[in-house]
Short mmCIF file of C-alpha atoms in Angstrom, two decimals:
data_model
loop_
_atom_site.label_atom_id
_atom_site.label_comp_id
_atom_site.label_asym_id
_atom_site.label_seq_id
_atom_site.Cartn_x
_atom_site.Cartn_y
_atom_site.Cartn_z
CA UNK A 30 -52.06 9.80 38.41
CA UNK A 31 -49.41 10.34 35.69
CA UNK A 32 -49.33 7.78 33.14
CA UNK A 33 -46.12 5.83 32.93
CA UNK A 34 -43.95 5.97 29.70
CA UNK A 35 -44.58 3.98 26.45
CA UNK A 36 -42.03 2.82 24.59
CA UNK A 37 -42.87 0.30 21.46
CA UNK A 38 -40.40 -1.31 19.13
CA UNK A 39 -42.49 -2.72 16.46
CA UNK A 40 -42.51 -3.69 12.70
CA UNK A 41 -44.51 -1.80 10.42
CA UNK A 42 -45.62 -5.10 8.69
CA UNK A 43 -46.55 -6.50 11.97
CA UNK A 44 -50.74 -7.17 12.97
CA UNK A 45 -49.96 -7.54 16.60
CA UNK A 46 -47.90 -4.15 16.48
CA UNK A 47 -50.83 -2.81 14.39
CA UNK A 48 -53.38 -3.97 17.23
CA UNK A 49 -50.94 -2.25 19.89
CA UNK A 50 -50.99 0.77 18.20
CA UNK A 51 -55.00 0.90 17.96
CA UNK A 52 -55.66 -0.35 21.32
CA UNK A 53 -52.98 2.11 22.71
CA UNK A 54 -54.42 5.24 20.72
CA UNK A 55 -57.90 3.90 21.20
CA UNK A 56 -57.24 4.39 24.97
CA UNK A 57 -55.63 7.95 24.79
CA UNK A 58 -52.00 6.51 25.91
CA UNK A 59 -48.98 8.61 24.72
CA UNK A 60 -46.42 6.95 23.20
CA UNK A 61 -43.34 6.41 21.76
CA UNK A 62 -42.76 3.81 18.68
CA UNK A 63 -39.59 2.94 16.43
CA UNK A 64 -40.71 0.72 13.66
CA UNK A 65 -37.41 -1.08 13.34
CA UNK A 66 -37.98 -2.49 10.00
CA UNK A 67 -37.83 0.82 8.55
CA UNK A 68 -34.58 1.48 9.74
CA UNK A 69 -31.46 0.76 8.10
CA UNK A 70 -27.51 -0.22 8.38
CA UNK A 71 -25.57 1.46 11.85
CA UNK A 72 -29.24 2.86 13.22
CA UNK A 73 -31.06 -0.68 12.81
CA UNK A 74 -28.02 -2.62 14.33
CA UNK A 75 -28.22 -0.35 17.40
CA UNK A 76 -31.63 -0.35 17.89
CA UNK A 77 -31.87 -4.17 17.52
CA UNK A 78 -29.42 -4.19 20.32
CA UNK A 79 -31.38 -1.84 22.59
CA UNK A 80 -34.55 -4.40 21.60
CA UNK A 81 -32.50 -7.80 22.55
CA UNK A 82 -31.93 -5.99 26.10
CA UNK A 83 -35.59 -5.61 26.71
CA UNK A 84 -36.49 -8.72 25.08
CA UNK A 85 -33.58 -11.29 24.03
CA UNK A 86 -35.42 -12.60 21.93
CA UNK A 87 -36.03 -9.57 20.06
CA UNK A 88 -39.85 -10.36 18.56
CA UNK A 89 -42.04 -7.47 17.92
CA UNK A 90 -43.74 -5.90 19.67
CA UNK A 91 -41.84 -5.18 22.51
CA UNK A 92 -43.49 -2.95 24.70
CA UNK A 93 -41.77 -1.14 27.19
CA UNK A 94 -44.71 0.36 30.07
CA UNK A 95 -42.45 1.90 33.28
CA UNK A 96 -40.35 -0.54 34.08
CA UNK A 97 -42.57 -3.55 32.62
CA UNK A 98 -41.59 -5.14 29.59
CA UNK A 99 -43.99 -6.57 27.64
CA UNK A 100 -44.09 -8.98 24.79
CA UNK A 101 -46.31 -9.06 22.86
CA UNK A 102 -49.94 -7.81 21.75
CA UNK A 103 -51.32 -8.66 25.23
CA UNK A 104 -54.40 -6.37 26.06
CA UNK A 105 -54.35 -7.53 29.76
CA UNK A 106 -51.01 -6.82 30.72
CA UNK A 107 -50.71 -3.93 28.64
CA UNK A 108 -53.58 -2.51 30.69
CA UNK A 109 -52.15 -3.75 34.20
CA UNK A 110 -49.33 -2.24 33.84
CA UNK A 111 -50.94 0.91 33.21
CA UNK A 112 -52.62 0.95 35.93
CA UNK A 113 -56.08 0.85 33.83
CA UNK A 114 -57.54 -2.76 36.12
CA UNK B 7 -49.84 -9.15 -7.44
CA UNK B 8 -53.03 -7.73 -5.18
CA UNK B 9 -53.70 -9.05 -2.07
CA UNK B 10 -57.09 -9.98 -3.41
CA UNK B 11 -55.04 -12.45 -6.63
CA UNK B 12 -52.32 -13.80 -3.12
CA UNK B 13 -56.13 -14.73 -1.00
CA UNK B 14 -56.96 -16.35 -4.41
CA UNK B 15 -54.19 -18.13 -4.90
CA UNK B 16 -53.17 -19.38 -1.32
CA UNK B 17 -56.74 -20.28 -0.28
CA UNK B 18 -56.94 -23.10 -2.96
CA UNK B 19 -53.77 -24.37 -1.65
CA UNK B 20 -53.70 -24.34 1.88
CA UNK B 21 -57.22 -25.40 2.54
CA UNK B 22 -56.59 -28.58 0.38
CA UNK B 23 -53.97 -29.09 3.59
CA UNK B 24 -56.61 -27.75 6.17
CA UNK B 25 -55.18 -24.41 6.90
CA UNK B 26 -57.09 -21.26 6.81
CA UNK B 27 -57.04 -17.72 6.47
CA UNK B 28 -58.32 -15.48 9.49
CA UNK B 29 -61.81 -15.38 8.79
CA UNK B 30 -61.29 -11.42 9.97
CA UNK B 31 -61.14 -10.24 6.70
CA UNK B 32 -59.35 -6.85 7.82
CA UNK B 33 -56.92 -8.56 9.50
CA UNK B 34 -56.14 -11.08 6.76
CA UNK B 35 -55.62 -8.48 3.67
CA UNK B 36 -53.61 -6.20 6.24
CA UNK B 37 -51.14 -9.11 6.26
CA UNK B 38 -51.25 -9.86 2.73
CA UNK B 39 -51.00 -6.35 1.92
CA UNK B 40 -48.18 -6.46 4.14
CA UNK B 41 -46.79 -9.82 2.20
CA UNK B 42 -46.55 -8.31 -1.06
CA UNK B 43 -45.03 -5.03 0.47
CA UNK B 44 -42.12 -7.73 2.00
CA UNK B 45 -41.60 -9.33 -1.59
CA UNK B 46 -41.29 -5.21 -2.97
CA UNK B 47 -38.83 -4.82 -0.45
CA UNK B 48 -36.60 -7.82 -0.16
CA UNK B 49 -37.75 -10.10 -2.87
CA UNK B 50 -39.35 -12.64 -1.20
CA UNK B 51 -42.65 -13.05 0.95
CA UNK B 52 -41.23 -12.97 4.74
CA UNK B 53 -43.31 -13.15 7.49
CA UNK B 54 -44.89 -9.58 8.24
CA UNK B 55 -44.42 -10.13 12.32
CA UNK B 56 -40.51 -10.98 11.89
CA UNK B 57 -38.08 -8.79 11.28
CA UNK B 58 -36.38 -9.88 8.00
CA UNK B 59 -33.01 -10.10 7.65
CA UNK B 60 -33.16 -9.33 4.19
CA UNK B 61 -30.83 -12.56 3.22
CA UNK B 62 -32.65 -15.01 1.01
CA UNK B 63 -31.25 -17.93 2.40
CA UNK B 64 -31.03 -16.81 6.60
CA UNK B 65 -35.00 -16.33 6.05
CA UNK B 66 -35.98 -19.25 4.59
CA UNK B 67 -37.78 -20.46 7.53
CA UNK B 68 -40.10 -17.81 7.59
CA UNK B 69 -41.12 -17.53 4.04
CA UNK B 70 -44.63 -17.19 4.22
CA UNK B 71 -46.59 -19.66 5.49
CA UNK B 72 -43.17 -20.55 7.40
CA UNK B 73 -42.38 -23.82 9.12
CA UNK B 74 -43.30 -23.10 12.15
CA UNK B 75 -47.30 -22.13 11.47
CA UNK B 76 -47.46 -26.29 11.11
CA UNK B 77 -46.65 -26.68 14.92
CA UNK B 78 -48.40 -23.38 16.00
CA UNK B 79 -51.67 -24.60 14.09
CA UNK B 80 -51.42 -27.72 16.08
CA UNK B 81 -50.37 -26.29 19.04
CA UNK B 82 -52.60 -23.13 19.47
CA UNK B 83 -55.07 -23.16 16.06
CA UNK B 84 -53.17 -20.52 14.39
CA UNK B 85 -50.14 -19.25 13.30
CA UNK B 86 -47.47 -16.14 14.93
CA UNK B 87 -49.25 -13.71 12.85
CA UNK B 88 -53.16 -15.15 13.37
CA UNK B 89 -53.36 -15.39 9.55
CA UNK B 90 -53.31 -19.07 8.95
CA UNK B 91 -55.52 -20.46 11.25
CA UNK B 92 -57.38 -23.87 12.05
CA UNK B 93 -61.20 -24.13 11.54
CA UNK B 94 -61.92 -24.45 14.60
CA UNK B 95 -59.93 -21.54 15.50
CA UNK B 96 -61.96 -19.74 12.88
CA UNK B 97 -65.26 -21.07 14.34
CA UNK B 98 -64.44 -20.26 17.84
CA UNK B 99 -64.72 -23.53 19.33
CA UNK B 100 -60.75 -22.86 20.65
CA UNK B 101 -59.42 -20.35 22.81
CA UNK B 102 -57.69 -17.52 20.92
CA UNK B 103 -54.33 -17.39 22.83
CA UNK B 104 -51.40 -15.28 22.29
CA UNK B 105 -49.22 -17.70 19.95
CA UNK B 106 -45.33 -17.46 21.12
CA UNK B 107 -42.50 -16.93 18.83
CA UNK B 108 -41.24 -20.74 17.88
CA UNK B 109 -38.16 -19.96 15.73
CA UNK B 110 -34.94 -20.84 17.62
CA UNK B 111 -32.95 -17.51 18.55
CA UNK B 112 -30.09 -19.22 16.69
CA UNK B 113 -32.01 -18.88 13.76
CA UNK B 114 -32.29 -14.91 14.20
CA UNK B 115 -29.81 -13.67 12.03
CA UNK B 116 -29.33 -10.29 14.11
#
């Protein structure tokens, strides 16, 4: 089975985006990650927009697994939606 | 500053109100580390799990510990960022949940 795609808008500052990153390398999961803190002016506006569509709120991390969002460090869901349990 | 002078410093004051940090040591100086980098950047110590806005005054609610790690502590033993925490939290004797963001979206400067 193909994995689905992982995309993560996190902060570089961030231990919950820091945890997501481990668990998500510590697993072998390809991903994608924009550390939106590290981007600035035009870029960072339209990226926080593409974030607040995904998660109005726009907290980090916002996880984006198929067509799951999740919010959030949470090792369960994360792994649901990846078909790992 | 080093994050070792900031544990110093903020233990002595914020266990005198019953707050404490993470007892995961890793964890803790990752954030602090992560603390000082903020006040490098923007000139003030915002929380490392928001995204700062980079205005003084907009992010004055989450200056580090922020206001709402008062109600979080309460509510769920520890703070958005699991650095301040209760002892309790620290000693296990409460669940470790996920801690929800608290500050109102109109509050989000972006």
């Amino acid at each position: 089975m193909s994995q689905p795609k992982v995309k993560m808008y996190s902060l570089s500052t961030c231990s919950h985006c820091k945890a997501t990153k481990k668990f998500l390398g510590e697993c072998t999961i390809k991903y994608e990650f924009i550390d939106v803190d590290k981007l600035e002016g035009d870029e960072r506006k339209a990226i926080i927009e593409d974030v607040k569509k995904f998660n109005p709120r726009c907290s980090f991390p916002t996880i984006i697994i198929g067509e799951k969002v999740i919010v959030g460090y949470k090792e369960k869901e994360i792994k649901e939606a990846l078909g790992m349990e | 500053m080093t994050p070792q002078e900031l544990y110093d410093r903020m233990k002595k004051v914020q266990e005198a109100k019953g707050y404490y940090f993470n007892k995961d040591k890793e964890r803790t100086f990752e954030l602090l580390e992560a603390l000082i980098t903020n006040r490098e950047k923007y000139g003030y110590m915002g929380c490392p799990c928001r995204l700062l806005s980079g205005d003084k005054e907009l992010d004055r609610d989450i200056f580090c510990p922020c206001v709402y790690s008062v109600p979080d502590i309460e509510a769920f033993g520890s703070c958005y960022c699991n650095l301040y925490v209760s002892k309790e939290w620290n000693e296990g004797k409460i669940p470790h949940e996920y801690v929800p963001e608290r500050r109102p979206p109109e509050k989000m400067p972006y």
